[in-house]
């Protein structure tokens, strides 16, 4: 059985808590106890030093008897909650604040050198203190540069450990409380994120079933916010793709059906004799025209498919003279313009305008716009191409005096295969994808293209290109 991510995280958290507790118990507690013992030994040692400085020389100079010294030692021992011995050089206990053990040797032996080496000792002294372990320090009593005896002070280790354990217990309880509090908070957080994650999974499943209206759950984590925003973007793209696909199928079926029907009809009529042989050449010309129309539409589809509806067009940018490209494009249409008695005026603000763009694709833009202007304009009308500097851009416009575009259809002219109602009578061979290609190219350059039009009053297409700077 596979565990969910939340259960795995909870198990890891519990393991982390147990391991942390073991580390504290095995390493931190003994280390802390050693620190407490060392600090308590330092306190006892300082107390013993002060006592020896005040009373040691006076006692060994016989200016203080044993009873008076013992009373002072008892006071100090009670204050420090410890026991004190005065030991002679022969290891005999001279004064004992805990009992009447005077005149006997120090149990378990005594060596002042051991205290010099370790600062303090922990010993039971042959059960002299009821079997309890004692923390002991030793200070020598020196009179006239001669060691006359020693002051030993003892404190029960269990007393120190009890204090340490009490402090550790408070620490443990605090740590456990914080751990449990964090556990509850993290559990709630994990439950919430699990709910969001399951919601995301459900929404993704709905999107797989093309139910793009389903709204993803809200989340406050940046990671989930990023996932949800990505999911929303994906849904919008999929919904757009779905609409584009339906529109594509509808448009392509409509635009391909008409020429195919014509071709089939004319060929059938020629085969069954409806169209006599002497007229077949004329109708074969119509068939050829329809085949050219299908070929143009297929080429346009392939080009758009190469660009992609949401893809990135690959540009071959270079500095080139836009004026030269405009003049070259205009020369390509001289025959059509003469045939229809139309005029083309070029208004160029400079003899040379260098832009940084893809020359071939910009030539395609100008060709498509000029082709549309001629196609949808009346005979004897005029077309105007203007190019001028505008800050660090070159602004280009193509304006005609044609049929224009209705205002309610201006936003749709960039859609693939779209044809306005008024253009269908004028354009019998167009595929409706020329302006889509124009839009793709200008957008790929990071620029904008717009249109100003009045139905019956002509159109003006305006786009910009980045002017070339020498340091680019």
GROMACS .gro file of C-alpha atoms in nm:
model
  472
    1UNK     CA    1   0.000   0.000   0.000
    2UNK     CA    2   0.141   0.334  -0.103
    3UNK     CA    3   0.141   0.605   0.161
    4UNK     CA    4   0.032   0.956   0.079
    5UNK     CA    5   0.281   1.240   0.089
    6UNK     CA    6   0.122   1.380   0.405
    7UNK     CA    7   0.153   1.048   0.594
    8UNK     CA    8   0.515   1.018   0.486
    9UNK     CA    9   0.591   1.369   0.613
   10UNK     CA   10   0.416   1.300   0.946
   11UNK     CA   11   0.616   0.977   0.992
   12UNK     CA   12   0.939   1.162   0.913
   13UNK     CA   13   0.846   1.431   1.165
   14UNK     CA   14   0.785   1.169   1.437
   15UNK     CA   15   1.115   0.997   1.357
   16UNK     CA   16   1.288   1.334   1.373
   17UNK     CA   17   1.140   1.396   1.719
   18UNK     CA   18   1.243   1.053   1.852
   19UNK     CA   19   1.597   1.080   1.714
   20UNK     CA   20   1.632   1.433   1.856
   21UNK     CA   21   1.519   1.308   2.200
   22UNK     CA   22   1.771   1.022   2.190
   23UNK     CA   23   2.052   1.259   2.092
   24UNK     CA   24   1.964   1.487   2.384
   25UNK     CA   25   1.941   1.192   2.627
   26UNK     CA   26   2.265   1.027   2.515
   27UNK     CA   27   2.481   1.332   2.456
   28UNK     CA   28   2.333   1.653   2.592
   29UNK     CA   29   2.219   1.531   2.937
   30UNK     CA   30   2.554   1.378   3.046
   31UNK     CA   31   2.736   1.680   2.910
   32UNK     CA   32   2.501   1.913   3.096
   33UNK     CA   33   2.551   1.711   3.420
   34UNK     CA   34   2.928   1.741   3.384
   35UNK     CA   35   2.896   2.116   3.339
   36UNK     CA   36   2.682   2.143   3.655
   37UNK     CA   37   2.931   1.931   3.855
   38UNK     CA   38   3.218   2.146   3.735
   39UNK     CA   39   3.039   2.469   3.824
   40UNK     CA   40   2.944   2.334   4.169
   41UNK     CA   41   3.303   2.224   4.227
   42UNK     CA   42   3.427   2.573   4.140
   43UNK     CA   43   3.179   2.721   4.389
   44UNK     CA   44   3.294   2.483   4.665
   45UNK     CA   45   3.658   2.550   4.588
   46UNK     CA   46   3.615   2.928   4.607
   47UNK     CA   47   3.432   2.890   4.938
   48UNK     CA   48   3.710   2.669   5.074
   49UNK     CA   49   3.979   2.914   4.962
   50UNK     CA   50   3.802   3.203   5.135
   51UNK     CA   51   3.764   2.998   5.454
   52UNK     CA   52   4.131   2.894   5.457
   53UNK     CA   53   4.244   3.252   5.394
   54UNK     CA   54   4.036   3.371   5.693
   55UNK     CA   55   4.096   3.094   5.946
   56UNK     CA   56   4.371   2.858   5.833
   57UNK     CA   57   4.680   3.042   5.955
   58UNK     CA   58   4.505   3.149   6.276
   59UNK     CA   59   4.410   2.788   6.355
   60UNK     CA   60   4.754   2.642   6.296
   61UNK     CA   61   4.914   2.929   6.490
   62UNK     CA   62   4.706   2.813   6.789
   63UNK     CA   63   4.512   3.136   6.803
   64UNK     CA   64   4.184   2.941   6.747
   65UNK     CA   65   4.081   2.617   6.917
   66UNK     CA   66   3.913   2.321   6.748
   67UNK     CA   67   3.563   2.399   6.873
   68UNK     CA   68   3.564   2.758   6.749
   69UNK     CA   69   3.698   2.652   6.410
   70UNK     CA   70   3.438   2.374   6.390
   71UNK     CA   71   3.156   2.621   6.462
   72UNK     CA   72   3.278   2.841   6.178
   73UNK     CA   73   3.308   2.539   5.951
   74UNK     CA   74   2.955   2.425   6.038
   75UNK     CA   75   2.818   2.768   5.947
   76UNK     CA   76   2.993   2.759   5.610
   77UNK     CA   77   2.887   2.398   5.549
   78UNK     CA   78   2.522   2.475   5.625
   79UNK     CA   79   2.532   2.776   5.395
   80UNK     CA   80   2.677   2.575   5.110
   81UNK     CA   81   2.476   2.258   5.194
   82UNK     CA   82   2.805   2.068   5.213
   83UNK     CA   83   3.030   1.888   5.460
   84UNK     CA   84   3.381   1.995   5.561
   85UNK     CA   85   3.691   1.813   5.692
   86UNK     CA   86   4.017   1.950   5.822
   87UNK     CA   87   4.281   1.689   5.738
   88UNK     CA   88   4.639   1.681   5.866
   89UNK     CA   89   4.944   1.601   5.660
   90UNK     CA   90   4.924   1.244   5.779
   91UNK     CA   91   4.571   1.209   5.626
   92UNK     CA   92   4.411   1.215   5.971
   93UNK     CA   93   4.074   1.391   6.003
   94UNK     CA   94   4.120   1.666   6.261
   95UNK     CA   95   3.773   1.824   6.238
   96UNK     CA   96   3.454   1.680   6.078
   97UNK     CA   97   3.136   1.891   6.056
   98UNK     CA   98   2.919   1.585   5.984
   99UNK     CA   99   3.021   1.346   6.267
  100UNK     CA  100   3.273   1.272   6.534
  101UNK     CA  101   3.511   1.103   6.290
  102UNK     CA  102   3.810   1.298   6.426
  103UNK     CA  103   4.137   1.124   6.480
  104UNK     CA  104   4.074   0.867   6.205
  105UNK     CA  105   4.225   0.843   5.862
  106UNK     CA  106   4.040   0.965   5.557
  107UNK     CA  107   3.834   0.668   5.429
  108UNK     CA  108   3.951   0.513   5.099
  109UNK     CA  109   4.279   0.693   5.131
  110UNK     CA  110   4.373   1.052   5.057
  111UNK     CA  111   4.619   1.209   4.813
  112UNK     CA  112   4.633   1.584   4.764
  113UNK     CA  113   4.804   1.530   4.428
  114UNK     CA  114   4.484   1.381   4.285
  115UNK     CA  115   4.298   1.704   4.352
  116UNK     CA  116   4.576   1.903   4.189
  117UNK     CA  117   4.535   1.689   3.876
  118UNK     CA  118   4.152   1.690   3.852
  119UNK     CA  119   4.042   1.996   4.059
  120UNK     CA  120   3.766   1.781   4.211
  121UNK     CA  121   3.687   1.417   4.284
  122UNK     CA  122   3.370   1.210   4.301
  123UNK     CA  123   3.401   0.930   4.561
  124UNK     CA  124   3.194   0.733   4.815
  125UNK     CA  125   3.474   0.733   5.079
  126UNK     CA  126   3.397   0.377   5.180
  127UNK     CA  127   3.035   0.461   5.264
  128UNK     CA  128   3.143   0.732   5.504
  129UNK     CA  129   2.842   0.934   5.392
  130UNK     CA  130   2.590   0.651   5.394
  131UNK     CA  131   2.691   0.517   5.056
  132UNK     CA  132   2.626   0.845   4.875
  133UNK     CA  133   2.869   0.970   4.616
  134UNK     CA  134   3.029   1.299   4.711
  135UNK     CA  135   3.173   1.582   4.502
  136UNK     CA  136   3.490   1.685   4.686
  137UNK     CA  137   3.739   1.970   4.657
  138UNK     CA  138   4.064   2.022   4.848
  139UNK     CA  139   4.250   2.338   4.949
  140UNK     CA  140   4.588   2.319   5.123
  141UNK     CA  141   4.653   2.526   5.440
  142UNK     CA  142   4.993   2.691   5.413
  143UNK     CA  143   5.165   2.866   5.704
  144UNK     CA  144   5.507   3.019   5.652
  145UNK     CA  145   5.546   2.856   5.313
  146UNK     CA  146   5.482   2.518   5.471
  147UNK     CA  147   5.174   2.302   5.407
  148UNK     CA  148   5.028   2.224   5.749
  149UNK     CA  149   4.704   2.055   5.644
  150UNK     CA  150   4.406   2.049   5.407
  151UNK     CA  151   4.044   2.161   5.401
  152UNK     CA  152   3.814   1.919   5.216
  153UNK     CA  153   3.457   2.014   5.129
  154UNK     CA  154   3.202   1.754   5.013
  155UNK     CA  155   2.864   1.795   4.849
  156UNK     CA  156   2.630   1.503   4.767
  157UNK     CA  157   2.629   1.434   4.395
  158UNK     CA  158   2.264   1.329   4.406
  159UNK     CA  159   2.178   1.673   4.538
  160UNK     CA  160   2.346   1.829   4.235
  161UNK     CA  161   2.184   1.577   3.999
  162UNK     CA  162   1.842   1.641   4.153
  163UNK     CA  163   1.883   2.010   4.074
  164UNK     CA  164   2.003   1.922   3.724
  165UNK     CA  165   1.715   1.678   3.672
  166UNK     CA  166   1.462   1.935   3.789
  167UNK     CA  167   1.591   2.186   3.540
  168UNK     CA  168   1.607   1.921   3.266
  169UNK     CA  169   1.252   1.810   3.341
  170UNK     CA  170   1.128   2.164   3.291
  171UNK     CA  171   1.332   2.176   2.968
  172UNK     CA  172   1.191   1.840   2.854
  173UNK     CA  173   0.832   1.945   2.925
  174UNK     CA  174   0.883   2.273   2.741
  175UNK     CA  175   1.043   2.094   2.445
  176UNK     CA  176   0.763   1.834   2.436
  177UNK     CA  177   0.500   2.108   2.449
  178UNK     CA  178   0.669   2.299   2.166
  179UNK     CA  179   0.710   1.975   1.969
  180UNK     CA  180   0.343   1.883   2.011
  181UNK     CA  181   0.233   2.237   1.930
  182UNK     CA  182   0.448   2.235   1.617
  183UNK     CA  183   0.315   1.887   1.536
  184UNK     CA  184  -0.044   2.010   1.555
  185UNK     CA  185   0.030   2.321   1.348
  186UNK     CA  186   0.221   2.124   1.088
  187UNK     CA  187  -0.051   1.859   1.081
  188UNK     CA  188  -0.315   2.126   1.015
  189UNK     CA  189  -0.090   2.278   0.751
  190UNK     CA  190  -0.032   1.942   0.587
  191UNK     CA  191  -0.404   1.864   0.594
  192UNK     CA  192  -0.477   2.198   0.432
  193UNK     CA  193  -0.210   2.153   0.166
  194UNK     CA  194  -0.329   1.797   0.108
  195UNK     CA  195  -0.677   1.933   0.046
  196UNK     CA  196  -0.535   2.187  -0.198
  197UNK     CA  197  -0.326   1.916  -0.366
  198UNK     CA  198  -0.629   1.687  -0.401
  199UNK     CA  199  -0.826   1.981  -0.536
  200UNK     CA  200  -0.555   2.043  -0.795
  201UNK     CA  201  -0.564   1.675  -0.893
  202UNK     CA  202  -0.944   1.691  -0.930
  203UNK     CA  203  -0.921   2.007  -1.141
  204UNK     CA  204  -0.651   1.852  -1.360
  205UNK     CA  205  -0.879   1.552  -1.410
  206UNK     CA  206  -1.165   1.784  -1.505
  207UNK     CA  207  -0.940   1.960  -1.757
  208UNK     CA  208  -0.853   1.623  -1.906
  209UNK     CA  209  -1.226   1.580  -1.965
  210UNK     CA  210  -1.232   1.926  -2.129
  211UNK     CA  211  -1.428   2.081  -1.841
  212UNK     CA  212  -1.232   2.405  -1.846
  213UNK     CA  213  -1.493   2.596  -1.647
  214UNK     CA  214  -1.384   2.422  -1.324
  215UNK     CA  215  -1.204   2.669  -1.096
  216UNK     CA  216  -0.885   2.553  -0.910
  217UNK     CA  217  -0.885   2.585  -0.527
  218UNK     CA  218  -0.731   2.883  -0.354
  219UNK     CA  219  -0.395   2.848  -0.181
  220UNK     CA  220  -0.169   3.072   0.027
  221UNK     CA  221   0.160   2.887  -0.029
  222UNK     CA  222   0.378   3.035  -0.301
  223UNK     CA  223   0.452   2.689  -0.442
  224UNK     CA  224   0.084   2.602  -0.472
  225UNK     CA  225   0.000   2.951  -0.599
  226UNK     CA  226   0.253   2.900  -0.878
  227UNK     CA  227   0.107   2.556  -0.960
  228UNK     CA  228  -0.249   2.689  -0.956
  229UNK     CA  229  -0.161   2.992  -1.173
  230UNK     CA  230   0.013   2.756  -1.415
  231UNK     CA  231  -0.293   2.533  -1.411
  232UNK     CA  232  -0.520   2.829  -1.483
  233UNK     CA  233  -0.297   2.939  -1.768
  234UNK     CA  234  -0.299   2.585  -1.903
  235UNK     CA  235  -0.680   2.575  -1.884
  236UNK     CA  236  -0.705   2.905  -2.069
  237UNK     CA  237  -0.464   2.779  -2.334
  238UNK     CA  238  -0.650   2.450  -2.369
  239UNK     CA  239  -0.984   2.629  -2.388
  240UNK     CA  240  -0.843   2.866  -2.650
  241UNK     CA  241  -0.696   2.570  -2.836
  242UNK     CA  242  -1.033   2.397  -2.824
  243UNK     CA  243  -1.206   2.706  -2.963
  244UNK     CA  244  -0.930   2.752  -3.222
  245UNK     CA  245  -0.965   2.390  -3.327
  246UNK     CA  246  -1.341   2.417  -3.366
  247UNK     CA  247  -1.304   2.744  -3.553
  248UNK     CA  248  -1.029   2.595  -3.767
  249UNK     CA  249  -1.240   2.294  -3.862
  250UNK     CA  250  -1.541   2.514  -3.934
  251UNK     CA  251  -1.348   2.764  -4.144
  252UNK     CA  252  -1.135   2.513  -4.328
  253UNK     CA  253  -1.436   2.299  -4.413
  254UNK     CA  254  -1.622   2.607  -4.541
  255UNK     CA  255  -1.331   2.750  -4.741
  256UNK     CA  256  -1.222   2.417  -4.888
  257UNK     CA  257  -1.573   2.296  -4.969
  258UNK     CA  258  -1.649   2.581  -5.210
  259UNK     CA  259  -1.352   2.535  -5.451
  260UNK     CA  260  -1.374   2.156  -5.427
  261UNK     CA  261  -1.742   2.167  -5.516
  262UNK     CA  262  -1.667   2.393  -5.812
  263UNK     CA  263  -1.384   2.170  -5.936
  264UNK     CA  264  -1.596   1.856  -5.902
  265UNK     CA  265  -1.894   2.021  -6.072
  266UNK     CA  266  -1.699   2.151  -6.371
  267UNK     CA  267  -1.509   1.825  -6.424
  268UNK     CA  268  -1.831   1.622  -6.399
  269UNK     CA  269  -2.001   1.855  -6.646
  270UNK     CA  270  -1.715   1.817  -6.894
  271UNK     CA  271  -1.713   1.439  -6.857
  272UNK     CA  272  -2.089   1.394  -6.911
  273UNK     CA  273  -2.097   1.640  -7.202
  274UNK     CA  274  -2.292   1.914  -7.026
  275UNK     CA  275  -2.004   2.148  -7.111
  276UNK     CA  276  -1.925   2.108  -7.484
  277UNK     CA  277  -1.562   2.061  -7.593
  278UNK     CA  278  -1.536   2.408  -7.743
  279UNK     CA  279  -1.610   2.563  -7.398
  280UNK     CA  280  -1.393   2.328  -7.189
  281UNK     CA  281  -1.082   2.548  -7.211
  282UNK     CA  282  -1.269   2.832  -7.043
  283UNK     CA  283  -1.395   2.612  -6.759
  284UNK     CA  284  -1.059   2.444  -6.721
  285UNK     CA  285  -0.923   2.792  -6.650
  286UNK     CA  286  -1.180   2.826  -6.371
  287UNK     CA  287  -1.080   2.486  -6.235
  288UNK     CA  288  -0.713   2.591  -6.244
  289UNK     CA  289  -0.802   2.910  -6.057
  290UNK     CA  290  -0.980   2.709  -5.786
  291UNK     CA  291  -0.683   2.471  -5.759
  292UNK     CA  292  -0.453   2.773  -5.716
  293UNK     CA  293  -0.684   2.896  -5.444
  294UNK     CA  294  -0.660   2.558  -5.264
  295UNK     CA  295  -0.283   2.564  -5.305
  296UNK     CA  296  -0.261   2.914  -5.157
  297UNK     CA  297  -0.474   2.813  -4.860
  298UNK     CA  298  -0.260   2.502  -4.803
  299UNK     CA  299   0.062   2.708  -4.815
  300UNK     CA  300  -0.084   2.956  -4.568
  301UNK     CA  301  -0.188   2.675  -4.333
  302UNK     CA  302   0.159   2.526  -4.344
  303UNK     CA  303   0.313   2.864  -4.266
  304UNK     CA  304   0.080   2.929  -3.973
  305UNK     CA  305   0.138   2.579  -3.844
  306UNK     CA  306   0.513   2.651  -3.852
  307UNK     CA  307   0.462   2.967  -3.646
  308UNK     CA  308   0.205   2.811  -3.408
  309UNK     CA  309  -0.092   2.986  -3.251
  310UNK     CA  310   0.100   3.033  -2.925
  311UNK     CA  311   0.450   2.948  -3.037
  312UNK     CA  312   0.748   3.166  -3.102
  313UNK     CA  313   0.840   3.262  -3.455
  314UNK     CA  314   1.211   3.235  -3.529
  315UNK     CA  315   1.343   3.566  -3.661
  316UNK     CA  316   1.659   3.636  -3.856
  317UNK     CA  317   1.714   3.994  -3.745
  318UNK     CA  318   1.954   4.221  -3.926
  319UNK     CA  319   1.986   4.592  -4.000
  320UNK     CA  320   1.841   4.682  -4.342
  321UNK     CA  321   1.702   4.981  -4.529
  322UNK     CA  322   1.323   4.980  -4.496
  323UNK     CA  323   1.286   5.235  -4.776
  324UNK     CA  324   1.449   4.993  -5.018
  325UNK     CA  325   1.213   4.710  -4.912
  326UNK     CA  326   0.908   4.935  -4.951
  327UNK     CA  327   1.017   5.036  -5.304
  328UNK     CA  328   1.088   4.672  -5.400
  329UNK     CA  329   0.745   4.562  -5.277
  330UNK     CA  330   0.572   4.848  -5.463
  331UNK     CA  331   0.742   4.748  -5.790
  332UNK     CA  332   0.594   4.398  -5.762
  333UNK     CA  333   0.241   4.542  -5.792
  334UNK     CA  334   0.299   4.786  -6.080
  335UNK     CA  335   0.124   4.558  -6.328
  336UNK     CA  336  -0.190   4.514  -6.116
  337UNK     CA  337  -0.202   4.883  -6.038
  338UNK     CA  338  -0.181   4.976  -6.409
  339UNK     CA  339  -0.441   4.715  -6.497
  340UNK     CA  340  -0.690   4.870  -6.254
  341UNK     CA  341  -0.584   5.229  -6.313
  342UNK     CA  342  -0.485   5.275  -5.949
  343UNK     CA  343  -0.212   5.498  -5.809
  344UNK     CA  344   0.038   5.419  -5.532
  345UNK     CA  345   0.199   5.711  -5.350
  346UNK     CA  346   0.505   5.666  -5.128
  347UNK     CA  347   0.554   5.925  -4.853
  348UNK     CA  348   0.893   5.850  -4.697
  349UNK     CA  349   1.032   6.100  -4.447
  350UNK     CA  350   1.390   6.006  -4.529
  351UNK     CA  351   1.582   5.857  -4.820
  352UNK     CA  352   1.714   5.582  -4.595
  353UNK     CA  353   1.555   5.434  -4.281
  354UNK     CA  354   1.750   5.151  -4.120
  355UNK     CA  355   1.557   4.911  -3.900
  356UNK     CA  356   1.664   4.603  -3.705
  357UNK     CA  357   1.427   4.324  -3.805
  358UNK     CA  358   1.376   4.016  -4.023
  359UNK     CA  359   1.392   4.153  -4.378
  360UNK     CA  360   1.212   3.862  -4.546
  361UNK     CA  361   0.922   3.860  -4.299
  362UNK     CA  362   0.877   4.240  -4.308
  363UNK     CA  363   0.869   4.217  -4.688
  364UNK     CA  364   0.591   3.958  -4.645
  365UNK     CA  365   0.398   4.199  -4.419
  366UNK     CA  366   0.418   4.481  -4.672
  367UNK     CA  367   0.325   4.244  -4.956
  368UNK     CA  368   0.014   4.113  -4.771
  369UNK     CA  369  -0.105   4.461  -4.670
  370UNK     CA  370  -0.056   4.607  -5.017
  371UNK     CA  371  -0.222   4.302  -5.178
  372UNK     CA  372  -0.526   4.348  -4.952
  373UNK     CA  373  -0.543   4.720  -5.027
  374UNK     CA  374  -0.549   4.656  -5.404
  375UNK     CA  375  -0.790   4.364  -5.370
  376UNK     CA  376  -1.049   4.554  -5.168
  377UNK     CA  377  -1.023   4.891  -5.347
  378UNK     CA  378  -1.218   5.015  -5.647
  379UNK     CA  379  -1.060   5.091  -5.983
  380UNK     CA  380  -0.914   5.441  -6.024
  381UNK     CA  381  -0.859   5.473  -5.646
  382UNK     CA  382  -0.535   5.563  -5.463
  383UNK     CA  383  -0.318   5.382  -5.210
  384UNK     CA  384  -0.068   5.554  -4.984
  385UNK     CA  385   0.233   5.403  -4.802
  386UNK     CA  386   0.394   5.626  -4.543
  387UNK     CA  387   0.708   5.572  -4.332
  388UNK     CA  388   0.836   5.817  -4.071
  389UNK     CA  389   1.052   5.841  -3.763
  390UNK     CA  390   0.875   5.823  -3.427
  391UNK     CA  391   1.120   5.842  -3.134
  392UNK     CA  392   1.334   5.527  -3.163
  393UNK     CA  393   1.086   5.356  -3.396
  394UNK     CA  394   0.997   5.368  -3.764
  395UNK     CA  395   0.621   5.391  -3.809
  396UNK     CA  396   0.474   5.250  -4.130
  397UNK     CA  397   0.117   5.285  -4.256
  398UNK     CA  398  -0.065   5.144  -4.559
  399UNK     CA  399  -0.383   5.334  -4.641
  400UNK     CA  400  -0.639   5.267  -4.915
  401UNK     CA  401  -0.978   5.400  -5.031
  402UNK     CA  402  -1.146   5.060  -5.043
  403UNK     CA  403  -1.461   4.906  -4.898
  404UNK     CA  404  -1.341   4.934  -4.540
  405UNK     CA  405  -1.423   4.709  -4.244
  406UNK     CA  406  -1.738   4.736  -4.029
  407UNK     CA  407  -1.659   4.851  -3.676
  408UNK     CA  408  -1.814   4.543  -3.517
  409UNK     CA  409  -1.576   4.318  -3.713
  410UNK     CA  410  -1.247   4.507  -3.661
  411UNK     CA  411  -1.141   4.285  -3.369
  412UNK     CA  412  -1.189   3.966  -3.570
  413UNK     CA  413  -0.981   4.041  -3.878
  414UNK     CA  414  -0.666   3.894  -3.717
  415UNK     CA  415  -0.835   3.557  -3.663
  416UNK     CA  416  -0.737   3.277  -3.894
  417UNK     CA  417  -0.967   3.220  -4.191
  418UNK     CA  418  -1.186   3.512  -4.092
  419UNK     CA  419  -1.345   3.714  -4.374
  420UNK     CA  420  -1.575   4.007  -4.326
  421UNK     CA  421  -1.911   3.991  -4.494
  422UNK     CA  422  -1.831   4.282  -4.722
  423UNK     CA  423  -1.500   4.126  -4.831
  424UNK     CA  424  -1.642   3.795  -4.946
  425UNK     CA  425  -1.782   3.946  -5.265
  426UNK     CA  426  -1.448   4.108  -5.349
  427UNK     CA  427  -1.216   3.821  -5.252
  428UNK     CA  428  -1.295   3.498  -5.434
  429UNK     CA  429  -0.949   3.342  -5.407
  430UNK     CA  430  -0.827   3.456  -5.064
  431UNK     CA  431  -0.785   3.215  -4.774
  432UNK     CA  432  -0.848   3.458  -4.487
  433UNK     CA  433  -0.511   3.397  -4.323
  434UNK     CA  434  -0.303   3.685  -4.468
  435UNK     CA  435  -0.368   3.922  -4.180
  436UNK     CA  436  -0.310   3.641  -3.928
  437UNK     CA  437   0.039   3.597  -4.070
  438UNK     CA  438   0.096   3.975  -4.061
  439UNK     CA  439  -0.006   3.985  -3.694
  440UNK     CA  440   0.220   3.690  -3.608
  441UNK     CA  441   0.522   3.854  -3.771
  442UNK     CA  442   0.481   4.197  -3.611
  443UNK     CA  443   0.409   4.045  -3.268
  444UNK     CA  444   0.722   3.827  -3.296
  445UNK     CA  445   0.923   4.149  -3.339
  446UNK     CA  446   0.779   4.277  -3.012
  447UNK     CA  447   0.584   4.548  -3.192
  448UNK     CA  448   0.214   4.626  -3.247
  449UNK     CA  449  -0.007   4.661  -3.551
  450UNK     CA  450  -0.342   4.840  -3.553
  451UNK     CA  451  -0.611   4.928  -3.804
  452UNK     CA  452  -0.828   5.236  -3.853
  453UNK     CA  453  -1.124   5.181  -4.082
  454UNK     CA  454  -1.464   5.311  -4.182
  455UNK     CA  455  -1.704   5.099  -4.379
  456UNK     CA  456  -1.699   5.234  -4.732
  457UNK     CA  457  -1.418   5.477  -4.648
  458UNK     CA  458  -1.110   5.256  -4.668
  459UNK     CA  459  -0.858   5.113  -4.421
  460UNK     CA  460  -0.527   5.223  -4.274
  461UNK     CA  461  -0.295   4.961  -4.122
  462UNK     CA  462  -0.025   5.104  -3.894
  463UNK     CA  463   0.271   4.915  -3.748
  464UNK     CA  464   0.611   5.003  -3.603
  465UNK     CA  465   0.961   4.859  -3.623
  466UNK     CA  466   1.268   4.920  -3.404
  467UNK     CA  467   1.508   5.169  -3.556
  468UNK     CA  468   1.863   5.041  -3.584
  469UNK     CA  469   2.118   5.194  -3.350
  470UNK     CA  470   2.489   5.170  -3.430
  471UNK     CA  471   2.572   5.029  -3.083
  472UNK     CA  472   2.327   4.739  -3.112
   0.00000   0.00000   0.00000
